Short mmCIF file of C-alpha atoms in Angstrom, two decimals:
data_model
loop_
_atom_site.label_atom_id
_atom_site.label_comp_id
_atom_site.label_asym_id
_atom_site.label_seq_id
_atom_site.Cartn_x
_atom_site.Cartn_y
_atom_site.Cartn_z
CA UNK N 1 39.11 6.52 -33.14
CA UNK N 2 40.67 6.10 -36.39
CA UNK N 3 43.92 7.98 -36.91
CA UNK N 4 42.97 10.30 -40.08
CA UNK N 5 45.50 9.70 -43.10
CA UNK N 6 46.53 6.10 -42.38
CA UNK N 7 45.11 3.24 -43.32
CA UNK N 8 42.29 2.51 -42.52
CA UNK N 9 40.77 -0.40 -43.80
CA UNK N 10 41.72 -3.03 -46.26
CA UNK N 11 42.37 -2.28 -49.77
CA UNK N 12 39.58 -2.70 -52.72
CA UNK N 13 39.88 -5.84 -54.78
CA UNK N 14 40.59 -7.86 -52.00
CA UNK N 15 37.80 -9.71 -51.15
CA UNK N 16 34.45 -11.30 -52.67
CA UNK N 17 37.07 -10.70 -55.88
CA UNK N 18 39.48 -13.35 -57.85
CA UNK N 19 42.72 -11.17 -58.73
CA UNK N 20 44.63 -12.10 -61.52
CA UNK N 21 47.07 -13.22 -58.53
CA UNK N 22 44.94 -15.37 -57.21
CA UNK N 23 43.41 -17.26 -60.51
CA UNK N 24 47.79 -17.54 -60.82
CA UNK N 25 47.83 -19.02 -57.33
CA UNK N 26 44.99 -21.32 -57.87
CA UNK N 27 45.77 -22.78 -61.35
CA UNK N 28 49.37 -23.43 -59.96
CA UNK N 29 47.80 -25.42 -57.25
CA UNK N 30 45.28 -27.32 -59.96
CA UNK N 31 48.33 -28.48 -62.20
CA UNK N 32 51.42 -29.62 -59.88
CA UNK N 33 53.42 -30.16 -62.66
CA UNK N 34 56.64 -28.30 -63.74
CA UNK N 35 55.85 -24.93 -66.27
CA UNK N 36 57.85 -24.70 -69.70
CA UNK N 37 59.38 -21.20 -69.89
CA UNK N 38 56.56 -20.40 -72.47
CA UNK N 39 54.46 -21.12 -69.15
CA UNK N 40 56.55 -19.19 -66.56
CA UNK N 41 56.50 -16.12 -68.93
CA UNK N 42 52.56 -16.07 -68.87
CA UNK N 43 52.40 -16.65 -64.57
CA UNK N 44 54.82 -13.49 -64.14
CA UNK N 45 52.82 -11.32 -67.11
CA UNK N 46 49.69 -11.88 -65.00
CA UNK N 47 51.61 -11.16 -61.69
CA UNK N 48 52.61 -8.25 -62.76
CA UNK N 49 49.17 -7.47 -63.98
CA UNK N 50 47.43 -7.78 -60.76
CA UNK N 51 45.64 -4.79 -59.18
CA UNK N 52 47.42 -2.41 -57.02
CA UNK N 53 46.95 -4.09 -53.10
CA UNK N 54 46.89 -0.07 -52.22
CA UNK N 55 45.07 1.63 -48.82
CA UNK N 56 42.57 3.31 -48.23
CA UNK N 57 42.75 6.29 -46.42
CA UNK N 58 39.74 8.47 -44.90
CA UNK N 59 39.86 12.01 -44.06
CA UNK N 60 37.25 14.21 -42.18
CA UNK N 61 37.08 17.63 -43.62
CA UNK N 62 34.55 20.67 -42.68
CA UNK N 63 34.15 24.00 -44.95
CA UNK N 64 33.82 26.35 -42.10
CA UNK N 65 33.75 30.30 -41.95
CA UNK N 66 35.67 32.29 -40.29
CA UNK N 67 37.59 35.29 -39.60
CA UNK N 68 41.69 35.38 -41.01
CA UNK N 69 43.74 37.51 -40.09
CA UNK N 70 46.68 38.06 -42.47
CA UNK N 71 48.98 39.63 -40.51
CA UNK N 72 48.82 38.44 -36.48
CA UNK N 73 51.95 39.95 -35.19
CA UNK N 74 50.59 43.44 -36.30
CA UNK N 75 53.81 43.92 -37.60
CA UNK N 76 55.85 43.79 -40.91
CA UNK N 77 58.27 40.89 -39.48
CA UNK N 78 60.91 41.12 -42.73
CA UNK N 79 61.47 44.43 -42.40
CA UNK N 80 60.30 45.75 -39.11
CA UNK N 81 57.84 48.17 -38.07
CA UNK N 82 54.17 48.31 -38.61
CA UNK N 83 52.01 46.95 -41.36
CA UNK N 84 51.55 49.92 -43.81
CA UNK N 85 48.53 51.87 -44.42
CA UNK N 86 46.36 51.50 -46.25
CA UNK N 87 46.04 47.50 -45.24
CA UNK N 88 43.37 46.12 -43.33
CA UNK N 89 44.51 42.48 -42.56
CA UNK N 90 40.91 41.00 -41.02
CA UNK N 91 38.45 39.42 -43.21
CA UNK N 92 35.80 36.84 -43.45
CA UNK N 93 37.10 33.81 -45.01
CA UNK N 94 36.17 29.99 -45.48
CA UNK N 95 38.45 27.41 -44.98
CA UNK N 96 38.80 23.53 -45.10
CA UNK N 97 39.46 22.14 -41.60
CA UNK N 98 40.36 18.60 -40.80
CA UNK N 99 38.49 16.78 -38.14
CA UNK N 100 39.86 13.52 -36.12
CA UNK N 101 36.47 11.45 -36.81
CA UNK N 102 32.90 11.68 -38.34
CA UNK N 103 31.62 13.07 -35.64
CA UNK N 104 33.18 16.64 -36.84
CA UNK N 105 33.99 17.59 -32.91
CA UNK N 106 37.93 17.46 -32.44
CA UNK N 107 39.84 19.06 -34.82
CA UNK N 108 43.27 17.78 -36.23
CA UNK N 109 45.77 19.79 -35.55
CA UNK N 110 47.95 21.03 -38.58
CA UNK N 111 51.25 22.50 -39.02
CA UNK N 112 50.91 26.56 -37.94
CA UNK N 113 52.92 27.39 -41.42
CA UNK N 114 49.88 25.94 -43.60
CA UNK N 115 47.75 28.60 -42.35
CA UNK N 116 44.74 29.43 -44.33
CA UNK N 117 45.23 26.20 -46.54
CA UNK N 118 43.61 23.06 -45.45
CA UNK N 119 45.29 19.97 -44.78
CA UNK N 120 47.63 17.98 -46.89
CA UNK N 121 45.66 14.89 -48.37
CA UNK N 122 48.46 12.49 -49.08
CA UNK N 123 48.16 8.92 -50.47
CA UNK N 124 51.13 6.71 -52.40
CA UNK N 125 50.24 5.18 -56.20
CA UNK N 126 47.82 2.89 -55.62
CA UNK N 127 45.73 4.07 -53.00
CA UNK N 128 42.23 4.68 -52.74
CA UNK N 129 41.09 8.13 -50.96
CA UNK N 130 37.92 8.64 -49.04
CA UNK N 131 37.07 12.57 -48.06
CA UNK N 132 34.19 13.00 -45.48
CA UNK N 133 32.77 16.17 -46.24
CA UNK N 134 30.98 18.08 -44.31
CA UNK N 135 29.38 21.96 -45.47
CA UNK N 136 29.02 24.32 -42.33
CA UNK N 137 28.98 27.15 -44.57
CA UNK N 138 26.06 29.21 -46.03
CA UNK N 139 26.05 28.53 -48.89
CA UNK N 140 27.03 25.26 -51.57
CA UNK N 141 30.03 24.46 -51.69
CA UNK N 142 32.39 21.01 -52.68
CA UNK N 143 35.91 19.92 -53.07
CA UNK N 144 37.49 19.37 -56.83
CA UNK N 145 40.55 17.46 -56.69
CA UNK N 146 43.24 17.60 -59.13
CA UNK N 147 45.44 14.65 -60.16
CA UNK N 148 43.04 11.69 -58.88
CA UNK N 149 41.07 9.75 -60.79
CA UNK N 150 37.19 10.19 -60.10
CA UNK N 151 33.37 9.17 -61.55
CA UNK N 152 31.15 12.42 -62.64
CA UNK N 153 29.90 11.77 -58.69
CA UNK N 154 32.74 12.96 -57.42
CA UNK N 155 34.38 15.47 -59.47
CA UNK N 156 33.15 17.88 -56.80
CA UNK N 157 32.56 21.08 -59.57
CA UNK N 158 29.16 22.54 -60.58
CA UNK N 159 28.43 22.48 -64.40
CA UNK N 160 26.12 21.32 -66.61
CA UNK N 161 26.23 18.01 -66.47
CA UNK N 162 26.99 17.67 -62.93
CA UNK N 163 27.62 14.46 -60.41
CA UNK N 164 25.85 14.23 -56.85
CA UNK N 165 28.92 15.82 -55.11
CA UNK N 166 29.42 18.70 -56.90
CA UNK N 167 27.50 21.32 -54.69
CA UNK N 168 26.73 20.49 -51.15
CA UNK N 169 23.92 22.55 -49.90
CA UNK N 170 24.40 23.89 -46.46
CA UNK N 171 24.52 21.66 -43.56
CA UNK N 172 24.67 18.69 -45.82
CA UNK N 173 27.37 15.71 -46.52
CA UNK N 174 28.81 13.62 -48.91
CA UNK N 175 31.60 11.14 -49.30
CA UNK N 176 33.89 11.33 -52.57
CA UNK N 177 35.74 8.88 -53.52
CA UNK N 178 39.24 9.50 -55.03
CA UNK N 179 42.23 6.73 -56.64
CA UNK N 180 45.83 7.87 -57.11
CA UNK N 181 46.46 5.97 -60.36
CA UNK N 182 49.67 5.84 -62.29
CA UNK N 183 49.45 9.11 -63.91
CA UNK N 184 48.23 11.01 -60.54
CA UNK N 185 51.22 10.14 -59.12
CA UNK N 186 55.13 11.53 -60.42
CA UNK N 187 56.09 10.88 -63.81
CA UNK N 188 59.34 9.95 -65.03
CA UNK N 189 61.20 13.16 -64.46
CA UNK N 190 59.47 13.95 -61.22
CA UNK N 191 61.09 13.65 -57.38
CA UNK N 192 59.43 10.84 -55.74
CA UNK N 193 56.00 13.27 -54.85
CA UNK N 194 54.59 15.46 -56.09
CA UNK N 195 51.53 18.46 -55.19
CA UNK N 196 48.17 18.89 -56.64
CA UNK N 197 45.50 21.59 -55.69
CA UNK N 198 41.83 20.63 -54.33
CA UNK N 199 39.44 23.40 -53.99
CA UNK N 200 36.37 24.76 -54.18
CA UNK N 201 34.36 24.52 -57.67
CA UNK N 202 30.86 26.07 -56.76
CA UNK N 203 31.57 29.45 -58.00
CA UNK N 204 35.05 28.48 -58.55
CA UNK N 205 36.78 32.83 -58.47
CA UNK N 206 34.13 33.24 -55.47
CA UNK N 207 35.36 29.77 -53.86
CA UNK N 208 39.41 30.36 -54.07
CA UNK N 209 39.15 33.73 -53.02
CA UNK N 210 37.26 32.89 -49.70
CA UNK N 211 39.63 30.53 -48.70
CA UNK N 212 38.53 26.82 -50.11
CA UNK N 213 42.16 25.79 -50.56
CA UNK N 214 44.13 22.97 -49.91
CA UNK N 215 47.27 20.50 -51.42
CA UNK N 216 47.18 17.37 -52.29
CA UNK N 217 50.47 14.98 -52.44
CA UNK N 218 50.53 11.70 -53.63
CA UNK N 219 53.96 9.57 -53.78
CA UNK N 220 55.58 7.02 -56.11
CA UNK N 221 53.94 3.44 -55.62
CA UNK N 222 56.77 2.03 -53.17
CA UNK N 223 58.64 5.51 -52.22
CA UNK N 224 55.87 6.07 -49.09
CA UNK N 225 56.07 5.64 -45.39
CA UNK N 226 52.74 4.47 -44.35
CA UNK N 227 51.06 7.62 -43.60
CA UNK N 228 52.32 8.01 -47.50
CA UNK N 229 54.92 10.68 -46.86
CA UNK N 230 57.58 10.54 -48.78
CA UNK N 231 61.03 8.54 -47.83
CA UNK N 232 63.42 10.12 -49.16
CA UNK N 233 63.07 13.81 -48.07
CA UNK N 234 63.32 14.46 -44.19
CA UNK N 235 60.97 17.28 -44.65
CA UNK N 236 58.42 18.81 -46.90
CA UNK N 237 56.65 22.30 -46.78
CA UNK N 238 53.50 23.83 -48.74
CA UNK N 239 53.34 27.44 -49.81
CA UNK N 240 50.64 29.50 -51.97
CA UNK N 241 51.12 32.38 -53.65
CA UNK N 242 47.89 34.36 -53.97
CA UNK N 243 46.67 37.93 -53.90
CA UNK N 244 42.93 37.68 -52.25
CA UNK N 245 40.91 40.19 -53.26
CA UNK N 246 39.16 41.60 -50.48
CA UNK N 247 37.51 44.58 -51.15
CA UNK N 248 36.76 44.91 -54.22
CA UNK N 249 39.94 45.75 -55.85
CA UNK N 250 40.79 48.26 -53.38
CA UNK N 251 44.46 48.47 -51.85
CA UNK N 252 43.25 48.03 -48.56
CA UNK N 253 42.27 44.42 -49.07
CA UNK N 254 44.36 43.22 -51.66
CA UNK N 255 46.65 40.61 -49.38
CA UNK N 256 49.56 39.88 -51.82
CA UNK N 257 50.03 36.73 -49.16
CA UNK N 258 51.76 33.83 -48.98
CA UNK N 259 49.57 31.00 -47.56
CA UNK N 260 47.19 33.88 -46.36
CA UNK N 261 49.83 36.14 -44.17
CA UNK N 262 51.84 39.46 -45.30
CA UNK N 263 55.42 40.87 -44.38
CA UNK N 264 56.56 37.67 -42.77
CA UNK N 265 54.00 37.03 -40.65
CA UNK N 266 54.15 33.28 -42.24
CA UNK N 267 56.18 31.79 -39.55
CA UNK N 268 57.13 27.83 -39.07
CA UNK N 269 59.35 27.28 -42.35
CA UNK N 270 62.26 25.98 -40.32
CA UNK N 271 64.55 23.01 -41.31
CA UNK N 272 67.76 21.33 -39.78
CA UNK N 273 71.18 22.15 -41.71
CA UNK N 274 71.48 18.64 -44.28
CA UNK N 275 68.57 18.01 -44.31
CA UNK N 276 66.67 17.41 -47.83
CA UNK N 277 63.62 19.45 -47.72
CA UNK N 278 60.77 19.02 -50.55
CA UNK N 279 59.01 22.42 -50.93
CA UNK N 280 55.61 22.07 -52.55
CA UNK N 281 54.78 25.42 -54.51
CA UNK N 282 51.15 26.45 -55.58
CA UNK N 283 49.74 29.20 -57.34
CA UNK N 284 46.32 30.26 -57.38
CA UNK N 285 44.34 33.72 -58.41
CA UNK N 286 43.41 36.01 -61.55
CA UNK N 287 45.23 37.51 -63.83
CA UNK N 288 47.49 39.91 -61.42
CA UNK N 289 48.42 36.32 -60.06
CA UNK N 290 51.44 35.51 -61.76
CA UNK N 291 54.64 34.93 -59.53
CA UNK N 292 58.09 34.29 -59.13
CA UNK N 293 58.74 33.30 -55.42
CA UNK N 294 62.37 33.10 -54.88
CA UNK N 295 64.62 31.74 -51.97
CA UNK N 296 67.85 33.29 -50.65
CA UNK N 297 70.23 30.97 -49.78
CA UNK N 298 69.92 27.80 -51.27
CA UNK N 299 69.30 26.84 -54.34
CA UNK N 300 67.16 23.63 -55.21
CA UNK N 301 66.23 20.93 -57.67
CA UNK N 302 63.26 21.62 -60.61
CA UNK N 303 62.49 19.79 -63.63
CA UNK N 304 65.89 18.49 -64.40
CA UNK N 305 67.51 21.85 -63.35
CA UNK N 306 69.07 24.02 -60.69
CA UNK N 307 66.81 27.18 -60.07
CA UNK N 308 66.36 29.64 -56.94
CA UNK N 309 63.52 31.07 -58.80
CA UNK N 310 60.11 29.46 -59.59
CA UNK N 311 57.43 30.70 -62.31
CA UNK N 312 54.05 30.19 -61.45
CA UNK N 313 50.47 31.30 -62.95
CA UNK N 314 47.17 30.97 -61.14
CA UNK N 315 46.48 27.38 -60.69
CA UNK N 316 50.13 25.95 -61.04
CA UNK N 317 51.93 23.22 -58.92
CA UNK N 318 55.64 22.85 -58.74
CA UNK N 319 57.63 20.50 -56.57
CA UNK N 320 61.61 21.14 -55.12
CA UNK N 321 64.04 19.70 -53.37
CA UNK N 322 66.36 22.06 -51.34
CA UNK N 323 69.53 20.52 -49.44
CA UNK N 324 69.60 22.87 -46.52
CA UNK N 325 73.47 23.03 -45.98
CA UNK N 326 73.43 27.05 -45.58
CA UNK N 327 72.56 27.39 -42.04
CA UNK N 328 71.07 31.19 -41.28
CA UNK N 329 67.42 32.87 -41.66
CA UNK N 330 66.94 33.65 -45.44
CA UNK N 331 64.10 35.61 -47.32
CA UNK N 332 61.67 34.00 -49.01
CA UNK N 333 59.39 36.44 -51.54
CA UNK N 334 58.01 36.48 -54.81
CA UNK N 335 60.16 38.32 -57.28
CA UNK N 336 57.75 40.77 -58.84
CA UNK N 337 58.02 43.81 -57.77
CA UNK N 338 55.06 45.00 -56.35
CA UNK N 339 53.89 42.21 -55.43
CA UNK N 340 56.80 42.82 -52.57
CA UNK N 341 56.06 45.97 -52.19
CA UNK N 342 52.66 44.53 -51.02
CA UNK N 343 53.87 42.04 -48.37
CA UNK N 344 54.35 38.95 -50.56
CA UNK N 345 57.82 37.94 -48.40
CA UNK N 346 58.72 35.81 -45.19
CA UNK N 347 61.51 33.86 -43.98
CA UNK N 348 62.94 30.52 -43.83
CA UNK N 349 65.66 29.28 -41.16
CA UNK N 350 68.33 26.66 -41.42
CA UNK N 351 69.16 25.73 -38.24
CA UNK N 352 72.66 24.83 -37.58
#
């Protein structure tokens, strides 16, 4: 059994294929004579042009249905007491779930604090992703990535034109094939990752609202541990702010959630005091989507800046870095009024 998110296999362009490093190699071996600097300027130019020697990494990913519950505990865990009426807080959803192998029979675990998302597809500058995809749905469905580089094949959206992976009819399969080039991964004012969304692009309002979420982080070429995490942050979390919309527009379903749970029932978001923590913040919805999640506590790096509050509009991505030197359990909501009114808070502890 492979181990899903490592690599996997050797990189493309290494075989069957002469690499500008290896016509170098070769032609050095051809003339053993010593290289005028006019000569030594053109062998480190075509070094430095060689292709990326990146992995490959394979992931094993289901759309399944099922039945979320945004609120477990029963309970509004910020402020205590019982969820308020008029909220109903089970619904049929779909969600991207990560198997171990292509058999589709173990799951991978993932972090409890992702919750309805589906799991982080990571790879470093360079790499090559593969995403085994398998529809147990009833109806089409695919996976769009942002940020990667991809053929028409898989873009994984339905339009006219569209590639072969762009709907997957029930019960049926496909591979896509994904690169992190240069400009998927951070650019020059970025932290050393940074998050992307992949989701559903059948009926793409129909697809986010069920459930067909997940992030995507890819890391500086160099800045990766190799399962491609980042190396500089000790910890990193993922949270989406989204109102799903399930009932029509009535208050009942309308689950002003973060990563599909209400009043605090999000649990999980817990850190060590020092530690540098790199919060991954996604926004996704209609036009009642817009949001200003906002941590107590600590403040933490953004685009050059110090913030504690972070704007986001349906389909943003935003990347943080918190030092968490404040030990305690602090609120984490979006700003907008209603919208925490509605349940859109948890928490997040420090430990000391």
């Amino acid at each position: 059994m492979r181990p899903t998110g490592l690599t996997t296999s050797a990189p493309r362009g290494t075989r069957g294929v002469l690499t500008a490093s290896a016509w170098v190699a070769g032609a050095f071996r051809a003339r053993p004579r010593p290289l005028g600097a006019a000569g030594s300027v053109v062998l480190l130019l075509l070094a430095l042009a060689a292709p990326s020697r990146g992995a490959t990494r394979e992931y094993f990913i289901a759309a399944e249905e099922v039945v979320w519950d945004f609120a477990p505990s029963g309970r509004n865990l910020v402020h205590g007491g019982p969820i308020p009426k008029p909220y109903r807080t089970k619904w049929k959803k779909a969600r991207y779930v990560q198997y171990t192998d292509g058999t589709f029979a173990t799951q991978t675990p993932q972090p409890p604090w992702l919750g309805v998302l589906g799991p982080i597809i990571r790879a470093e500058v360079g790499d090559t992703v593969l995403v085994h995809f398998l529809n147990r749905t009833r109806r089409p469905v695919g996976i769009h990535p942002h940020g990667f580089r991809y053929d028409k094949d898989n873009e994984g959206a339905h339009y006219l034109p569209h590639g072969a992976g762009a709907a997957i009819e029930p019960g049926g399969s496909f591979t896509y094939t994904w690169m992190a080039d240069e400009r998927s991964g951070p650019g020059p004012a970025d932290p050393s990752s940074i998050v992307w969304w992949y989701h559903g692009h059948v009926d793409e309002p129909l697809d986010t609202n069920l459930g067909l979420l997940g992030p995507i982080v890819i890391t500086a070429a160099g800045m990766a541990r190799p399962d491609a995490t980042p190396k500089d942050v000790a910890r990193e979390f993922v949270t989406l702010f989204m109102i799903f919309n399930e009932a029509h527009d009535r208050e009942r379903g309308l689950m002003h959630s973060i990563n599909g749970y209400i009043f605090g029932n999000l649990r999980g978001l817990e850190m060590n005091n020092g530690e540098t923590v790199r919060w991954y913040v996604l926004g996704m919805g209609n036009e009642a989507d817009l949001h200003s999640p906002h941590w107590h506590g600590r403040t933490l790096r953004y685009q050059l800046r110090h913030t504690d509050v972070i704007e986001l509009l349906p389909g943003s991505m935003a990347t943080a870095d918190m030092v968490a030197d404040d030990p305690g359990t602090w609120m984490l909501h979006c700003h907008v009024a209603d919208h925490i009114a509605a349940g859109m808070l948890t928490t997040y502890t420090i430990n000391p």
